[in-house]
Amino acid sequence: APLGSRDAGSICPPSRDGRIRVLSVSRVDQNKRVHEIAAAVRSLAESGIPVTWKHIGDGHLFESLVNLSSESVVGSLRTELPGWLSHETVLASIRSGPWDVFVNFSLSEGAPVSLMEAQSAGVPCVASSVCGTGEVLDESLDELLDPRTSVVELRDAIHRAALRSSHLRNLRRQRWSRLYDANKNARVLVDRMLGLVA
């Protein structure tokens, strides 16, 4: 039975000012490879594209991420590293946006709830195709990457995702509602379990 996620509540708006806004949410450790996301958005900014990157989450490599970001200042890149935030605050941030891309570049995953939450808001996603990620995302709507993808390839995938048509946001939300709405999935699971004992 698929786990599902809570609903972000509405379609997140895209940027309207030419700046690409990128969001990621995870622990900061070797598995999540947040430093590679930092390098990819920095490379995108170095190509002349204005970028804002916000990463929500902390971990044992968080301090080195902060140091890296402060040492690698690019004029067109804005970086926000608030650290750990409550789940309610994360959902509110996903919902309110604007966000153009949500990134998860893990080496391994289960079925990433953060990607489900981003999909519930219609945000284009870029993710390494590991474990259950390929089930959560639809490659016709989002960017699924080989986990051995380079930083340059990650940068290019972020750019491609940001350029995807805004009408796909509704399709992502509809797919999430059909497959990964936690309230619906919980009811289905309970009905199945009751059926076993009936």
Tab-separated table of C-alpha atoms in Angstrom:
chain	number	residue	atom	x	y	z
A	1	ALA	CA	0.000	0.000	0.000
A	2	PRO	CA	1.547	3.335	-1.018
A	3	LEU	CA	2.279	5.633	1.901
A	4	GLY	CA	1.301	8.951	0.361
A	5	SER	CA	1.791	12.434	1.783
A	6	ARG	CA	-0.138	15.320	3.196
A	7	ASP	CA	-1.532	17.823	0.755
A	8	ALA	CA	0.401	21.068	0.352
A	9	GLY	CA	-3.046	22.539	-0.276
A	10	SER	CA	-2.858	24.252	-3.633
A	11	ILE	CA	-0.853	24.724	-6.820
A	12	CYS	CA	2.387	26.605	-6.143
A	13	PRO	CA	2.947	29.519	-8.527
A	14	PRO	CA	6.059	29.711	-10.735
A	15	SER	CA	8.376	32.710	-10.780
A	16	ARG	CA	7.373	35.592	-13.018
A	17	ASP	CA	10.543	37.704	-12.985
A	18	GLY	CA	13.072	35.596	-14.901
A	19	ARG	CA	14.727	34.268	-11.734
A	20	ILE	CA	14.752	30.480	-11.253
A	21	ARG	CA	13.768	29.521	-7.703
A	22	VAL	CA	14.940	26.112	-6.523
A	23	LEU	CA	13.838	24.343	-3.338
A	24	SER	CA	15.262	21.255	-1.633
A	25	VAL	CA	14.255	19.665	1.672
A	26	SER	CA	16.315	16.994	3.424
A	27	ARG	CA	18.971	16.186	5.971
A	28	VAL	CA	22.414	17.465	5.021
A	29	ASP	CA	24.561	14.330	4.833
A	30	GLN	CA	26.515	12.175	2.382
A	31	ASN	CA	23.432	10.316	1.177
A	32	LYS	CA	21.368	13.409	0.365
A	33	ARG	CA	24.226	15.082	-1.565
A	34	VAL	CA	23.047	18.613	-0.848
A	35	HIS	CA	26.550	19.906	-1.571
A	36	GLU	CA	26.138	18.688	-5.167
A	37	ILE	CA	22.837	20.590	-5.406
A	38	ALA	CA	24.710	23.675	-4.171
A	39	ALA	CA	27.351	23.191	-6.870
A	40	ALA	CA	24.691	22.733	-9.567
A	41	VAL	CA	22.775	25.907	-8.706
A	42	ARG	CA	26.039	27.831	-8.439
A	43	SER	CA	27.009	26.595	-11.914
A	44	LEU	CA	23.595	27.638	-13.247
A	45	ALA	CA	24.074	31.112	-11.784
A	46	GLU	CA	27.576	31.308	-13.251
A	47	SER	CA	26.035	30.755	-16.687
A	48	GLY	CA	24.263	34.090	-16.259
A	49	ILE	CA	20.843	32.897	-15.070
A	50	PRO	CA	19.557	34.526	-11.864
A	51	VAL	CA	18.910	31.760	-9.314
A	52	THR	CA	17.532	31.576	-5.787
A	53	TRP	CA	18.154	28.308	-3.930
A	54	LYS	CA	16.583	27.503	-0.585
A	55	HIS	CA	17.483	24.356	1.311
A	56	ILE	CA	15.417	23.383	4.352
A	57	GLY	CA	17.004	20.895	6.737
A	58	ASP	CA	20.098	20.377	8.832
A	59	GLY	CA	22.476	17.546	9.644
A	60	HIS	CA	26.102	16.842	10.424
A	61	LEU	CA	27.295	18.446	7.150
A	62	PHE	CA	25.135	21.549	7.532
A	63	GLU	CA	27.951	23.764	8.832
A	64	SER	CA	30.196	22.854	5.894
A	65	LEU	CA	27.301	23.661	3.527
A	66	VAL	CA	26.941	27.096	5.110
A	67	ASN	CA	30.704	27.657	4.797
A	68	LEU	CA	30.698	26.508	1.170
A	69	SER	CA	27.819	28.829	0.312
A	70	SER	CA	29.467	31.826	1.980
A	71	GLU	CA	32.782	31.172	0.230
A	72	SER	CA	31.234	30.594	-3.225
A	73	VAL	CA	29.343	33.828	-3.732
A	74	VAL	CA	28.037	34.410	-7.263
A	75	GLY	CA	26.374	37.722	-8.052
A	76	SER	CA	23.217	36.236	-9.568
A	77	LEU	CA	22.833	33.502	-6.914
A	78	ARG	CA	20.861	33.980	-3.714
A	79	THR	CA	21.103	31.190	-1.139
A	80	GLU	CA	18.800	30.618	1.838
A	81	LEU	CA	19.771	28.010	4.452
A	82	PRO	CA	17.300	28.267	7.343
A	83	GLY	CA	18.176	24.830	8.750
A	84	TRP	CA	15.493	22.688	10.336
A	85	LEU	CA	11.906	23.939	10.097
A	86	SER	CA	8.669	22.367	11.303
A	87	HIS	CA	6.690	20.222	8.882
A	88	GLU	CA	3.873	22.771	8.831
A	89	THR	CA	6.336	25.489	7.875
A	90	VAL	CA	7.813	23.316	5.127
A	91	LEU	CA	4.373	22.634	3.638
A	92	ALA	CA	3.514	26.331	3.813
A	93	SER	CA	6.779	27.164	2.038
A	94	ILE	CA	6.111	24.636	-0.738
A	95	ARG	CA	2.576	25.928	-1.168
A	96	SER	CA	3.315	29.640	-1.148
A	97	GLY	CA	6.353	29.609	-3.438
A	98	PRO	CA	7.057	30.766	-5.962
A	99	TRP	CA	9.124	27.664	-6.833
A	100	ASP	CA	10.269	26.587	-10.267
A	101	VAL	CA	12.069	23.358	-9.333
A	102	PHE	CA	12.206	20.948	-6.387
A	103	VAL	CA	15.420	18.873	-6.184
A	104	ASN	CA	16.211	15.575	-4.457
A	105	PHE	CA	19.623	14.148	-5.392
A	106	SER	CA	19.896	11.269	-2.906
A	107	LEU	CA	22.033	8.185	-3.427
A	108	SER	CA	19.286	6.039	-1.885
A	109	GLU	CA	15.678	6.598	-0.864
A	110	GLY	CA	12.506	4.824	0.108
A	111	ALA	CA	9.537	6.557	-1.472
A	112	PRO	CA	10.446	10.232	-0.896
A	113	VAL	CA	7.621	12.024	0.901
A	114	SER	CA	9.151	15.431	0.133
A	115	LEU	CA	8.764	14.711	-3.591
A	116	MET	CA	5.135	13.703	-3.049
A	117	GLU	CA	4.516	16.974	-1.206
A	118	ALA	CA	6.132	18.959	-4.016
A	119	GLN	CA	3.981	17.078	-6.527
A	120	SER	CA	0.846	17.918	-4.539
A	121	ALA	CA	1.723	21.571	-5.211
A	122	GLY	CA	2.522	20.874	-8.868
A	123	VAL	CA	6.188	21.891	-8.584
A	124	PRO	CA	8.503	20.447	-11.285
A	125	CYS	CA	10.891	17.939	-9.715
A	126	VAL	CA	14.434	16.821	-10.438
A	127	ALA	CA	15.542	13.649	-8.682
A	128	SER	CA	17.966	10.769	-8.873
A	129	SER	CA	16.135	7.645	-10.004
A	130	VAL	CA	16.826	5.468	-6.961
A	131	CYS	CA	14.566	3.020	-5.116
A	132	GLY	CA	10.970	4.324	-5.039
A	133	THR	CA	11.670	7.711	-6.630
A	134	GLY	CA	10.861	6.404	-10.096
A	135	GLU	CA	7.397	5.442	-8.874
A	136	VAL	CA	6.723	8.794	-7.218
A	137	LEU	CA	7.688	10.827	-10.295
A	138	ASP	CA	6.513	10.506	-13.888
A	139	GLU	CA	9.350	11.081	-16.351
A	140	SER	CA	6.951	12.765	-18.789
A	141	LEU	CA	6.314	15.444	-16.148
A	142	ASP	CA	9.617	15.617	-14.275
A	143	GLU	CA	13.367	14.969	-14.576
A	144	LEU	CA	14.582	11.553	-13.394
A	145	LEU	CA	18.367	11.217	-13.360
A	146	ASP	CA	20.844	8.396	-13.134
A	147	PRO	CA	22.362	8.561	-9.611
A	148	ARG	CA	25.808	8.808	-11.240
A	149	THR	CA	24.766	12.058	-12.943
A	150	SER	CA	27.419	14.785	-12.839
A	151	VAL	CA	26.919	18.230	-11.327
A	152	VAL	CA	26.797	19.703	-14.852
A	153	GLU	CA	24.067	17.258	-15.866
A	154	LEU	CA	22.177	18.056	-12.651
A	155	ARG	CA	22.476	21.770	-13.461
A	156	ASP	CA	21.086	21.187	-16.955
A	157	ALA	CA	18.195	19.089	-15.591
A	158	ILE	CA	17.280	21.875	-13.155
A	159	HIS	CA	17.228	24.322	-16.057
A	160	ARG	CA	15.076	21.998	-18.183
A	161	ALA	CA	12.626	21.452	-15.333
A	162	ALA	CA	12.289	25.195	-14.789
A	163	LEU	CA	11.361	25.640	-18.454
A	164	ARG	CA	8.588	23.025	-18.448
A	165	SER	CA	5.118	24.331	-19.236
A	166	SER	CA	3.177	25.707	-16.275
A	167	HIS	CA	0.074	23.737	-17.318
A	168	LEU	CA	1.896	20.569	-16.181
A	169	ARG	CA	1.511	21.753	-12.583
A	170	ASN	CA	-2.133	20.733	-12.654
A	171	LEU	CA	-1.226	17.328	-14.110
A	172	ARG	CA	1.309	16.695	-11.335
A	173	ARG	CA	-1.235	17.589	-8.676
A	174	GLN	CA	-3.861	15.371	-10.304
A	175	ARG	CA	-1.420	12.436	-10.417
A	176	TRP	CA	-0.521	13.005	-6.756
A	177	SER	CA	-4.217	13.049	-5.826
A	178	ARG	CA	-4.787	9.784	-7.659
A	179	LEU	CA	-1.768	7.910	-6.295
A	180	TYR	CA	-0.235	9.587	-3.249
A	181	ASP	CA	-2.899	11.394	-1.231
A	182	ALA	CA	-2.234	10.019	2.266
A	183	ASN	CA	-5.852	10.455	3.390
A	184	LYS	CA	-7.191	8.433	0.460
A	185	ASN	CA	-4.475	5.798	0.741
A	186	ALA	CA	-5.080	5.325	4.467
A	187	ARG	CA	-8.794	4.739	3.886
A	188	VAL	CA	-8.053	2.194	1.162
A	189	LEU	CA	-5.621	0.355	3.438
A	190	VAL	CA	-8.085	0.244	6.327
A	191	ASP	CA	-10.830	-1.087	4.022
A	192	ARG	CA	-8.489	-3.807	2.787
A	193	MET	CA	-7.540	-4.803	6.320
A	194	LEU	CA	-11.192	-4.904	7.392
A	195	GLY	CA	-11.887	-7.078	4.382
A	196	LEU	CA	-9.334	-9.609	5.596
A	197	VAL	CA	-11.095	-10.100	8.904
A	198	ALA	CA	-14.661	-9.910	7.626
